[in-house]
């Protein structure tokens, strides 16, 4: 049986950290985007927050900056993800005001 869970490894899992790093450096950008959109479809907000937290633990901002320097085309993906997160936050705040 297939169980969906965060694909990110535990922060202490060095092999997993390297796997995520290699994935971001080598996977076609279109495939990364498709996987991201799939996560957006089936993950509830608490699951998304957990995955974001797990990602930040596995790939700290310093490492992400290094990955983006090595793979500049990934910057557009990261920018899109940030815009989505901001739009979600704005929508949440607006719904709380009503």
mmCIF file of C-alpha atoms in Angstrom:
data_model
loop_
_atom_site.group_PDB
_atom_site.id
_atom_site.type_symbol
_atom_site.label_atom_id
_atom_site.label_comp_id
_atom_site.label_asym_id
_atom_site.label_seq_id
_atom_site.Cartn_x
_atom_site.Cartn_y
_atom_site.Cartn_z
ATOM 1 C CA UNK A 1 0.000 0.000 0.000
ATOM 2 C CA UNK A 2 1.279 3.454 -0.906
ATOM 3 C CA UNK A 3 1.175 5.970 1.935
ATOM 4 C CA UNK A 4 1.763 9.614 1.143
ATOM 5 C CA UNK A 5 4.024 11.441 3.524
ATOM 6 C CA UNK A 6 6.647 14.097 3.357
ATOM 7 C CA UNK A 7 9.328 12.905 0.928
ATOM 8 C CA UNK A 8 11.968 14.821 2.820
ATOM 9 C CA UNK A 9 14.398 12.854 4.959
ATOM 10 C CA UNK A 10 15.044 13.419 8.638
ATOM 11 C CA UNK A 11 17.365 16.370 9.179
ATOM 12 C CA UNK A 12 20.066 14.078 10.545
ATOM 13 C CA UNK A 13 19.965 11.824 7.498
ATOM 14 C CA UNK A 14 23.066 12.874 5.538
ATOM 15 C CA UNK A 15 22.283 10.506 2.667
ATOM 16 C CA UNK A 16 18.805 12.018 2.442
ATOM 17 C CA UNK A 17 20.194 15.544 2.475
ATOM 18 C CA UNK A 18 22.476 14.675 -0.410
ATOM 19 C CA UNK A 19 19.578 13.051 -2.277
ATOM 20 C CA UNK A 20 17.425 16.196 -1.989
ATOM 21 C CA UNK A 21 20.387 18.324 -3.062
ATOM 22 C CA UNK A 22 21.053 16.122 -6.101
ATOM 23 C CA UNK A 23 17.343 16.116 -6.955
ATOM 24 C CA UNK A 24 17.292 19.920 -7.012
ATOM 25 C CA UNK A 25 20.506 20.111 -9.022
ATOM 26 C CA UNK A 26 19.732 17.462 -11.637
ATOM 27 C CA UNK A 27 15.991 16.857 -12.008
ATOM 28 C CA UNK A 28 14.382 18.605 -14.981
ATOM 29 C CA UNK A 29 12.692 21.786 -13.787
ATOM 30 C CA UNK A 30 9.413 20.763 -15.393
ATOM 31 C CA UNK A 31 9.389 17.550 -13.328
ATOM 32 C CA UNK A 32 10.143 19.440 -10.105
ATOM 33 C CA UNK A 33 7.248 21.785 -10.881
ATOM 34 C CA UNK A 34 4.866 18.868 -11.566
ATOM 35 C CA UNK A 35 5.782 17.210 -8.272
ATOM 36 C CA UNK A 36 5.241 20.507 -6.452
ATOM 37 C CA UNK A 37 1.809 20.974 -8.050
ATOM 38 C CA UNK A 38 0.873 17.420 -7.073
ATOM 39 C CA UNK A 39 1.822 18.152 -3.460
ATOM 40 C CA UNK A 40 -0.328 21.284 -3.578
ATOM 41 C CA UNK A 41 -3.331 19.224 -4.687
ATOM 42 C CA UNK A 42 -3.322 16.565 -1.992
ATOM 43 C CA UNK A 43 -1.595 18.148 0.988
ATOM 44 C CA UNK A 44 -3.675 19.859 3.641
ATOM 45 C CA UNK A 45 -2.268 23.127 5.049
ATOM 46 C CA UNK A 46 -0.763 21.427 8.141
ATOM 47 C CA UNK A 47 1.024 18.913 5.893
ATOM 48 C CA UNK A 48 2.363 21.736 3.704
ATOM 49 C CA UNK A 49 3.678 23.579 6.760
ATOM 50 C CA UNK A 50 5.377 20.404 8.010
ATOM 51 C CA UNK A 51 6.962 19.772 4.627
ATOM 52 C CA UNK A 52 8.205 23.388 4.463
ATOM 53 C CA UNK A 53 9.704 23.005 7.936
ATOM 54 C CA UNK A 54 11.274 19.648 7.020
ATOM 55 C CA UNK A 55 12.738 21.142 3.841
ATOM 56 C CA UNK A 56 14.247 24.045 5.781
ATOM 57 C CA UNK A 57 15.820 21.556 8.188
ATOM 58 C CA UNK A 58 17.212 19.388 5.389
ATOM 59 C CA UNK A 59 18.345 22.220 3.111
ATOM 60 C CA UNK A 60 19.213 25.301 5.201
ATOM 61 C CA UNK A 61 19.070 28.691 3.467
ATOM 62 C CA UNK A 62 22.872 28.739 3.047
ATOM 63 C CA UNK A 63 22.737 25.429 1.150
ATOM 64 C CA UNK A 64 19.746 26.573 -0.902
ATOM 65 C CA UNK A 65 21.670 29.701 -1.897
ATOM 66 C CA UNK A 66 24.547 27.481 -3.052
ATOM 67 C CA UNK A 67 22.150 25.298 -5.066
ATOM 68 C CA UNK A 68 20.619 28.384 -6.704
ATOM 69 C CA UNK A 69 24.081 29.670 -7.650
ATOM 70 C CA UNK A 70 24.894 26.309 -9.218
ATOM 71 C CA UNK A 71 21.529 26.062 -10.970
ATOM 72 C CA UNK A 72 20.244 29.551 -11.825
ATOM 73 C CA UNK A 73 17.163 28.274 -13.707
ATOM 74 C CA UNK A 74 15.846 26.951 -10.379
ATOM 75 C CA UNK A 75 15.422 30.561 -9.180
ATOM 76 C CA UNK A 76 12.190 30.986 -11.160
ATOM 77 C CA UNK A 77 10.760 27.892 -9.475
ATOM 78 C CA UNK A 78 11.724 29.135 -6.010
ATOM 79 C CA UNK A 79 10.247 32.561 -6.770
ATOM 80 C CA UNK A 80 6.980 30.949 -7.880
ATOM 81 C CA UNK A 81 6.823 28.874 -4.701
ATOM 82 C CA UNK A 82 7.400 31.997 -2.590
ATOM 83 C CA UNK A 83 4.665 33.893 -4.456
ATOM 84 C CA UNK A 84 2.258 30.986 -3.890
ATOM 85 C CA UNK A 85 3.052 30.955 -0.178
ATOM 86 C CA UNK A 86 2.491 34.701 0.119
ATOM 87 C CA UNK A 87 -0.803 34.481 -1.798
ATOM 88 C CA UNK A 88 -1.966 31.655 0.491
ATOM 89 C CA UNK A 89 -1.069 33.701 3.562
ATOM 90 C CA UNK A 90 -2.915 36.769 2.224
ATOM 91 C CA UNK A 91 -5.997 34.670 1.465
ATOM 92 C CA UNK A 92 -5.907 33.241 4.989
ATOM 93 C CA UNK A 93 -5.623 36.697 6.542
ATOM 94 C CA UNK A 94 -8.457 38.059 4.394
ATOM 95 C CA UNK A 95 -10.740 35.178 5.326
ATOM 96 C CA UNK A 96 -10.058 35.838 9.025
ATOM 97 C CA UNK A 97 -11.025 39.515 8.621
ATOM 98 C CA UNK A 98 -14.509 38.673 7.338
#
